[in-house]
Amino acid sequence: MNAPEPNPAPEKNDFIRQIVRDDLASGKHSRIRTRFPPEPNGYLHIGHAKSICLNFGIGREFGGLVNLRFDDTNPSKEDMEFVESIQEDVRWLGFEWDELRHASDYFEVFYRSAVKLIEDGKAYVCDLSAEEVREYRGTLTQPGRPSPYRERPVAENLDLFRRMRAGEFADGSRTLRAKIDMASGNINMRDPALYRIRKVAHQNTGDAWPIYPMYDYAHCISDALEGITHSLCTLEFEDHRPLYDWCVDNVDLPNHPELWQPLVEAGFDTPVAKPRQIEFSRLNINYTVMSKRKLLALVSDGLVAGWDDPRMPTLSGLRRRGYPPAALRLFADRIGISKQNSVIDFSVLENCVRDVLDAEAERRMAVLDPVKLVIENLPEGHAETLEFGNHPKNEAAGKRTVPFSREIWIEREDFMETPVKDFHRLVPGGEVRLRGVGIVKCVDVIKDGETVRELRGQLDLDSRPGMEGAKRKVKGTIHWVCAKAGVPAEVRLYDRLFTVADPDNDEDGKSYRDYLNPDSIRTVRAMLEPAACAAAPEQSFQFERSGYFTADRHDHRPDAPVFNRSVTLRDTWSAK
């Protein structure tokens, strides 16, 4: 069923979009270009969804171009599995890029640009170890000291850098550093490294390069090569912006086409221009961790069942859990874009899922913890077919048939032998309405010790739909599944992965591992109406009175159904 997204948002007017509008209105740009630049060293998570929706959303809204660029300058941590998953996730969110690029496409340009900086006296080869570089760098209150190699002659620097490129030196033995200002109040400007020696094969370039550019250097040159007009990144890069601008200005690609001639010869579109970096607050959401290091550890140490475990905040995990992409786009709209860091409550995301699935998901009946109810005043072998609407708010969704017989399954929690106050479901001698059937009275309880094994009831035949007795009031209505035609299914009841709002809090010597929720997954053997089992993988339903459930994208089969609980009908954590 193709239902519209709920509550379409009005025109967005955050500070970044206002900058774009002003730049277009002033003629500074005739067309904007943005990019989404992930490093392929892990799976994308919910925080990346905010950046994806921003970059691709702005491209759509203003008729601009958007590149997907893999900033693949650290091959020791990168893998083609991550490259493929990132592309799949972006498409799943509903976006398509204009060009697919890799920073590794530009390795020759980065190298030539570094040679230019050396020739201009703005970069030098340094022999300090990483520990010595930290020692020389100074502190926030004390200036740094110049490297003893800072004043090497240009010719010597060129010779050493070319020999670094030729693979003559050991890993980590030398770096190429920018010559900026060791007394700068911004530590990022204290002669940062531009290149390091790392003899690791690259997934795109193989063993061609024994040296690799640093992220801060490669990223801004890549933006300039692609003609990115607005380079959007999170606030932690705000202090890196002076270095971003220094590299762009000093390499000066627009006035040095010889640097990027290899791209032209290779057939790349190269609309070289000066980009502008703009920072916004990253997404912080409670009850989760989004550090790639911690997510990798969860997977590597077997604490979850993989990157797409439905408890993970990865996009592939949220997808497998059954979060629709429209819900993540709605979430991005609701949290907005600002420069103010804040923590978003996980319930905001869950409410977006509920809002989308309430509009989209057809209804089905499923009993997650079954106990049998035998309706004694129906004959043995009684069978009939009832008709139910697929969606209470959308008649266009049509109807389905649901089998009904003398024996049905009901939820164990819908019966209470000794009822508590305000319990309005089935009790001994009490009545309840069976959804779409009529009013049934519990007349007997059959037990094994303390466990209820079976209930016996009498159906008020005058209370069937369309009959006068159907108007009789009873306080409770419960759902059911036909015992004869119901289909057993594996249902995975997922919950939040952590028990505390801030699992990154390491006070008292604890770590995020100490806050893992032992009840974050519970698997039950449920009974489903037949129409639920015919679901395609990733099809979502509201299981009436239980929550929203999605057919597992990998494990579900009509003859062996597997459903994941995407979200409960109501927030169950606020009260906690």
Coordinates of C-alpha atoms in Angstrom, one line a residue, residues 148-512:
P148 CA 64.6 20.5 13.3
Y149 CA 63.8 19.5 9.7
R150 CA 61.5 22.5 9.1
E151 CA 64.1 24.5 7.2
R152 CA 65.3 21.7 4.9
P153 CA 66.1 23.1 1.4
V154 CA 63.4 22.8 -1.2
A155 CA 65.6 20.5 -3.3
E156 CA 66.2 18.1 -0.4
N157 CA 62.5 18.0 0.4
L158 CA 61.6 17.3 -3.2
D159 CA 64.2 14.5 -3.3
L160 CA 63.0 12.9 -0.1
F161 CA 59.3 13.2 -1.0
R162 CA 59.9 11.5 -4.4
R163 CA 61.8 8.7 -2.6
M164 CA 58.9 8.4 -0.1
R165 CA 56.7 8.0 -3.2
A166 CA 59.1 5.4 -4.6
G167 CA 58.8 3.3 -1.4
E168 CA 62.4 3.7 -0.2
F169 CA 61.6 4.4 3.5
A170 CA 59.9 2.4 6.3
D171 CA 56.4 3.0 7.5
G172 CA 56.1 5.9 9.8
S173 CA 59.7 7.0 9.3
R174 CA 58.9 10.3 7.6
T175 CA 55.9 12.5 7.0
L176 CA 55.3 15.5 4.7
R177 CA 54.1 18.4 6.8
A178 CA 52.6 21.8 5.9
K179 CA 54.7 24.8 7.0
I180 CA 52.2 27.1 8.6
D181 CA 52.6 28.4 12.2
M182 CA 53.9 26.4 15.2
A183 CA 52.7 29.2 17.5
S184 CA 49.1 29.3 16.2
G185 CA 46.4 29.2 18.8
N186 CA 44.7 26.6 16.6
I187 CA 46.8 23.4 17.1
N188 CA 45.5 22.1 13.7
M189 CA 47.6 24.8 12.1
R190 CA 50.9 23.8 13.8
D191 CA 52.5 22.2 10.8
P192 CA 50.0 19.4 10.3
A193 CA 50.9 16.2 8.4
L194 CA 49.8 16.1 4.8
Y195 CA 51.3 12.6 3.9
R196 CA 52.4 9.6 5.8
I197 CA 54.2 6.4 4.7
R198 CA 52.0 3.4 4.8
K199 CA 52.8 0.3 2.7
V200 CA 49.3 -1.1 2.7
A201 CA 47.5 -2.3 -0.4
H202 CA 44.5 -0.2 -1.4
Q203 CA 41.2 -1.7 -2.6
N204 CA 41.2 0.6 -5.7
T205 CA 44.8 1.3 -6.4
G206 CA 46.5 -1.9 -5.2
D207 CA 50.2 -1.5 -4.3
A208 CA 50.7 1.6 -6.5
W209 CA 51.1 4.0 -3.6
P210 CA 53.3 3.5 -0.5
I211 CA 52.2 6.9 0.8
Y212 CA 48.7 8.2 1.5
P213 CA 47.4 11.7 2.1
M214 CA 45.9 12.7 5.4
Y215 CA 42.2 13.2 5.6
D216 CA 42.3 17.0 6.2
Y217 CA 44.4 17.5 3.1
A218 CA 42.7 15.1 0.8
H219 CA 39.2 16.1 1.7
C220 CA 39.4 19.8 0.8
I221 CA 41.3 19.1 -2.4
S222 CA 38.7 16.6 -3.4
D223 CA 35.9 19.1 -2.8
A224 CA 37.8 21.7 -4.9
L225 CA 38.3 19.2 -7.8
E226 CA 34.6 18.3 -7.8
G227 CA 33.4 22.0 -7.7
I228 CA 31.6 21.5 -4.4
T229 CA 30.0 24.8 -3.5
H230 CA 28.9 24.0 0.0
S231 CA 31.0 21.4 1.9
L232 CA 28.7 20.5 4.8
C233 CA 30.3 18.7 7.8
T234 CA 29.7 18.3 11.5
L235 CA 30.9 20.7 14.2
E236 CA 34.0 18.8 15.2
F237 CA 35.5 20.0 11.9
E238 CA 35.0 23.7 12.7
D239 CA 38.5 24.0 14.2
H240 CA 39.8 22.3 11.0
R241 CA 38.3 24.9 8.7
P242 CA 41.4 27.2 8.7
L243 CA 43.5 24.3 7.5
Y244 CA 40.8 23.4 4.9
D245 CA 41.0 26.9 3.6
W246 CA 44.8 27.1 3.8
C247 CA 45.2 23.9 1.7
V248 CA 42.6 25.1 -0.9
D249 CA 44.1 28.6 -1.2
N250 CA 47.8 27.5 -1.3
V251 CA 47.3 24.6 -3.8
D252 CA 45.2 27.0 -5.8
L253 CA 43.8 24.5 -8.3
P254 CA 41.8 27.0 -10.4
N255 CA 45.1 28.7 -11.5
H256 CA 47.1 25.5 -11.8
P257 CA 45.3 23.2 -14.3
E258 CA 48.5 21.2 -14.8
L259 CA 47.9 19.7 -11.3
W260 CA 44.6 18.1 -12.4
Q261 CA 45.4 17.4 -16.0
P262 CA 45.5 13.7 -15.3
L263 CA 41.8 13.7 -14.4
V264 CA 40.9 15.5 -17.6
E265 CA 42.9 12.9 -19.6
A266 CA 41.1 10.1 -17.7
G267 CA 37.7 11.6 -18.7
F268 CA 36.7 12.9 -15.3
D269 CA 34.4 15.9 -15.1
T270 CA 36.6 18.4 -13.2
P271 CA 34.6 21.7 -12.5
V272 CA 37.4 23.1 -10.3
A273 CA 36.3 25.8 -7.9
K274 CA 36.8 27.0 -4.3
P275 CA 34.5 25.3 -1.9
R276 CA 33.1 26.7 1.3
Q277 CA 33.0 24.6 4.5
I278 CA 29.9 25.0 6.7
E279 CA 29.5 23.1 10.0
F280 CA 26.3 21.8 11.7
S281 CA 25.7 19.9 14.9
R282 CA 26.1 16.1 14.6
L283 CA 23.3 13.8 15.7
N284 CA 23.5 12.7 19.3
I285 CA 20.8 10.2 20.3
N286 CA 20.5 8.6 23.7
Y287 CA 20.4 4.8 24.5
T288 CA 22.9 4.1 21.8
V289 CA 26.6 4.4 20.8
M290 CA 27.7 5.7 17.4
S291 CA 31.5 5.5 17.7
K292 CA 32.6 3.3 14.8
R293 CA 35.2 1.8 17.1
K294 CA 32.6 0.7 19.6
L295 CA 30.2 -0.5 16.8
L296 CA 33.1 -2.5 15.3
A297 CA 33.8 -4.0 18.8
L298 CA 30.2 -5.0 19.3
V299 CA 30.4 -6.9 16.0
S300 CA 33.9 -8.3 16.4
D301 CA 33.3 -9.5 19.9
G302 CA 30.0 -11.2 19.1
L303 CA 28.0 -9.0 21.4
V304 CA 25.5 -8.5 18.5
A305 CA 24.8 -10.7 15.5
G306 CA 26.6 -8.5 12.9
W307 CA 26.5 -5.0 11.4
D308 CA 22.8 -5.5 10.4
D309 CA 21.7 -6.8 13.8
P310 CA 18.3 -5.1 14.3
R311 CA 19.5 -3.7 17.7
M312 CA 22.3 -1.8 16.0
P313 CA 22.0 1.9 15.1
T314 CA 23.4 1.1 11.7
L315 CA 21.2 1.8 8.7
S316 CA 21.3 -1.8 7.7
G317 CA 20.3 -2.8 11.3
L318 CA 17.4 -0.3 11.4
R319 CA 16.3 -1.5 7.9
R320 CA 16.3 -5.2 9.0
R321 CA 14.4 -4.2 12.2
G322 CA 11.8 -2.7 9.9
Y323 CA 12.3 1.0 10.2
P324 CA 11.0 2.4 6.9
P325 CA 13.3 4.9 5.1
A326 CA 10.5 7.5 5.2
A327 CA 10.7 7.4 9.0
L328 CA 14.4 8.3 8.9
R329 CA 13.7 11.1 6.5
L330 CA 10.9 12.3 8.8
F331 CA 13.2 12.1 11.8
A332 CA 15.8 14.2 10.0
D333 CA 13.1 16.8 9.3
R334 CA 11.9 16.9 12.9
I335 CA 15.3 17.3 14.5
G336 CA 16.3 20.0 12.0
I337 CA 19.7 21.5 11.4
S338 CA 21.5 23.9 13.8
K339 CA 24.9 24.7 15.3
Q340 CA 23.7 23.8 18.8
N341 CA 24.8 20.4 20.1
S342 CA 22.0 18.5 21.8
V343 CA 20.9 14.9 22.6
I344 CA 17.8 13.6 20.9
D345 CA 15.7 11.2 22.9
F346 CA 15.4 7.8 21.2
S347 CA 11.6 8.1 21.5
V348 CA 11.6 10.8 18.8
L349 CA 13.0 8.3 16.3
E350 CA 10.5 5.6 17.5
N351 CA 7.6 8.0 17.1
C352 CA 8.6 8.8 13.5
V353 CA 8.6 5.0 12.9
R354 CA 5.1 4.8 14.4
D355 CA 3.8 7.7 12.4
V356 CA 4.9 6.3 9.1
L357 CA 3.9 2.7 9.8
D358 CA 0.5 3.7 11.2
A359 CA -0.2 5.2 7.8
E360 CA 1.4 2.5 5.7
A361 CA 1.2 -0.8 7.5
E362 CA -1.8 -3.1 7.0
R363 CA -3.3 -4.7 10.1
R364 CA -3.0 -8.4 10.9
M365 CA -3.8 -10.6 14.0
A366 CA -1.0 -12.4 15.7
V367 CA -0.9 -14.1 19.1
L368 CA 2.6 -13.9 20.6
D369 CA 2.0 -16.0 23.8
P370 CA -0.8 -18.3 22.9
V371 CA -3.3 -20.1 25.1
K372 CA -6.2 -22.0 23.6
L373 CA -9.8 -21.0 24.0
V374 CA -12.4 -23.6 23.0
I375 CA -15.9 -22.2 22.3
E376 CA -18.1 -25.0 23.5
N377 CA -21.4 -23.9 22.0
L378 CA -20.0 -24.1 18.5
P379 CA -20.1 -27.6 16.9
E380 CA -17.0 -29.7 16.4
G381 CA -15.5 -29.0 13.0
H382 CA -17.1 -25.5 12.9
A383 CA -15.3 -23.4 10.3
E384 CA -16.2 -20.1 8.7
T385 CA -14.5 -17.2 6.9
L386 CA -14.7 -13.6 8.2
E387 CA -13.9 -10.4 6.4
F388 CA -11.7 -7.8 7.9
G389 CA -10.5 -4.4 6.6
N390 CA -6.8 -4.2 5.9
H391 CA -6.5 -0.7 7.3
P392 CA -8.9 1.2 9.5
K393 CA -7.9 4.6 8.1
N394 CA -7.7 3.7 4.4
E395 CA -10.6 1.9 2.7
A396 CA -8.6 1.7 -0.5
A397 CA -6.4 -0.9 1.2
G398 CA -9.2 -3.3 0.7
K399 CA -10.2 -6.3 2.8
R400 CA -8.9 -9.8 3.6
T401 CA -10.5 -13.0 4.7
V402 CA -9.7 -14.5 8.1
P403 CA -10.6 -18.1 9.1
F404 CA -12.5 -18.7 12.3
S405 CA -13.2 -22.0 14.1
R406 CA -14.4 -23.5 17.4
E407 CA -10.8 -23.4 18.8
I408 CA -8.8 -20.2 18.7
W409 CA -5.6 -18.8 20.2
I410 CA -5.7 -15.8 22.5
E411 CA -2.9 -13.9 24.3
R412 CA -2.1 -15.5 27.6
E413 CA -2.0 -12.0 29.1
D414 CA -5.6 -11.4 28.0
F415 CA -6.8 -13.8 30.7
M416 CA -6.4 -13.4 34.4
E417 CA -7.7 -15.9 36.9
T418 CA -7.6 -13.5 39.7
P419 CA -8.0 -10.1 38.1
V420 CA -6.4 -7.0 39.3
K421 CA -8.3 -3.7 39.4
D422 CA -9.2 -2.2 36.0
F423 CA -8.4 -5.5 34.2
H424 CA -11.0 -5.5 31.3
R425 CA -10.2 -8.6 29.5
L426 CA -11.2 -12.3 30.0
V427 CA -11.7 -13.6 33.6
P428 CA -13.5 -16.6 35.0
G429 CA -17.3 -16.0 34.5
G430 CA -16.5 -12.7 32.7
E431 CA -17.2 -11.6 29.2
V432 CA -15.0 -10.0 26.5
R433 CA -15.6 -9.2 22.8
L434 CA -13.6 -11.2 20.3
R435 CA -12.6 -8.9 17.5
G436 CA -15.0 -9.3 14.6
V437 CA -16.7 -12.4 16.2
G438 CA -18.9 -11.5 19.1
I439 CA -19.0 -11.6 22.9
V440 CA -17.6 -14.7 24.6
K441 CA -17.9 -15.7 28.3
C442 CA -15.2 -17.8 30.1
V443 CA -16.9 -20.8 31.7
D444 CA -14.0 -23.0 32.7
V445 CA -10.3 -22.9 33.2
I446 CA -8.2 -26.1 32.7
K447 CA -4.8 -26.1 34.3
D448 CA -1.6 -28.1 34.7
G449 CA -0.5 -27.2 38.2
E450 CA -0.4 -23.4 38.3
T451 CA -0.2 -23.1 34.5
V452 CA -3.4 -22.4 32.5
R453 CA -3.4 -24.9 29.7
E454 CA -6.8 -24.2 28.1
L455 CA -9.9 -22.0 28.5
R456 CA -13.5 -22.9 27.8
G457 CA -16.0 -20.3 26.7
Q458 CA -19.5 -19.7 25.4
L459 CA -20.2 -17.4 22.5
D460 CA -23.3 -15.2 22.7
L461 CA -24.6 -16.1 19.2
D462 CA -26.9 -13.0 19.2
S463 CA -23.8 -10.8 19.5
R464 CA -22.4 -11.7 16.2
P465 CA -21.7 -8.7 13.9
G466 CA -24.9 -7.3 12.3
M467 CA -27.1 -8.8 15.0
E468 CA -29.0 -6.9 17.6
G469 CA -26.9 -8.3 20.5
A470 CA -23.7 -6.9 18.9
K471 CA -24.7 -3.5 20.4
R472 CA -24.4 -4.9 23.9
K473 CA -21.6 -3.2 25.8
V474 CA -18.6 -5.0 27.3
K475 CA -15.5 -3.3 28.4
G476 CA -12.8 -5.3 26.6
T477 CA -12.0 -6.4 23.1
I478 CA -9.3 -8.9 22.3
H479 CA -7.8 -10.3 19.2
W480 CA -7.3 -14.0 18.3
V481 CA -6.0 -16.5 15.7
C482 CA -7.8 -19.5 14.4
A483 CA -6.2 -22.6 16.0
K484 CA -6.9 -24.8 12.9
A485 CA -5.6 -22.4 10.3
G486 CA -3.1 -20.3 12.3
V487 CA 0.5 -20.5 11.2
P488 CA 3.4 -20.8 13.7
A489 CA 6.0 -18.2 13.3
E490 CA 9.3 -17.0 14.9
V491 CA 8.8 -13.6 16.2
R492 CA 11.8 -11.6 17.5
L493 CA 10.9 -9.0 20.1
Y494 CA 13.6 -6.3 19.9
D495 CA 14.2 -3.6 22.4
R496 CA 16.9 -0.9 23.0
L497 CA 20.4 -2.3 23.1
F498 CA 21.4 -0.4 26.2
T499 CA 19.7 0.1 29.6
V500 CA 20.9 3.6 30.2
A501 CA 20.5 6.9 28.3
D502 CA 24.2 7.5 28.1
P503 CA 26.1 4.2 27.6
D504 CA 29.3 6.2 26.8
N505 CA 29.4 7.4 30.4
D506 CA 32.5 5.6 31.8
E507 CA 32.2 6.8 35.4
D508 CA 32.8 4.2 38.2
G509 CA 35.1 2.3 35.8
K510 CA 32.2 1.1 33.7
S511 CA 32.0 1.0 29.9
Y512 CA 29.2 0.7 27.4

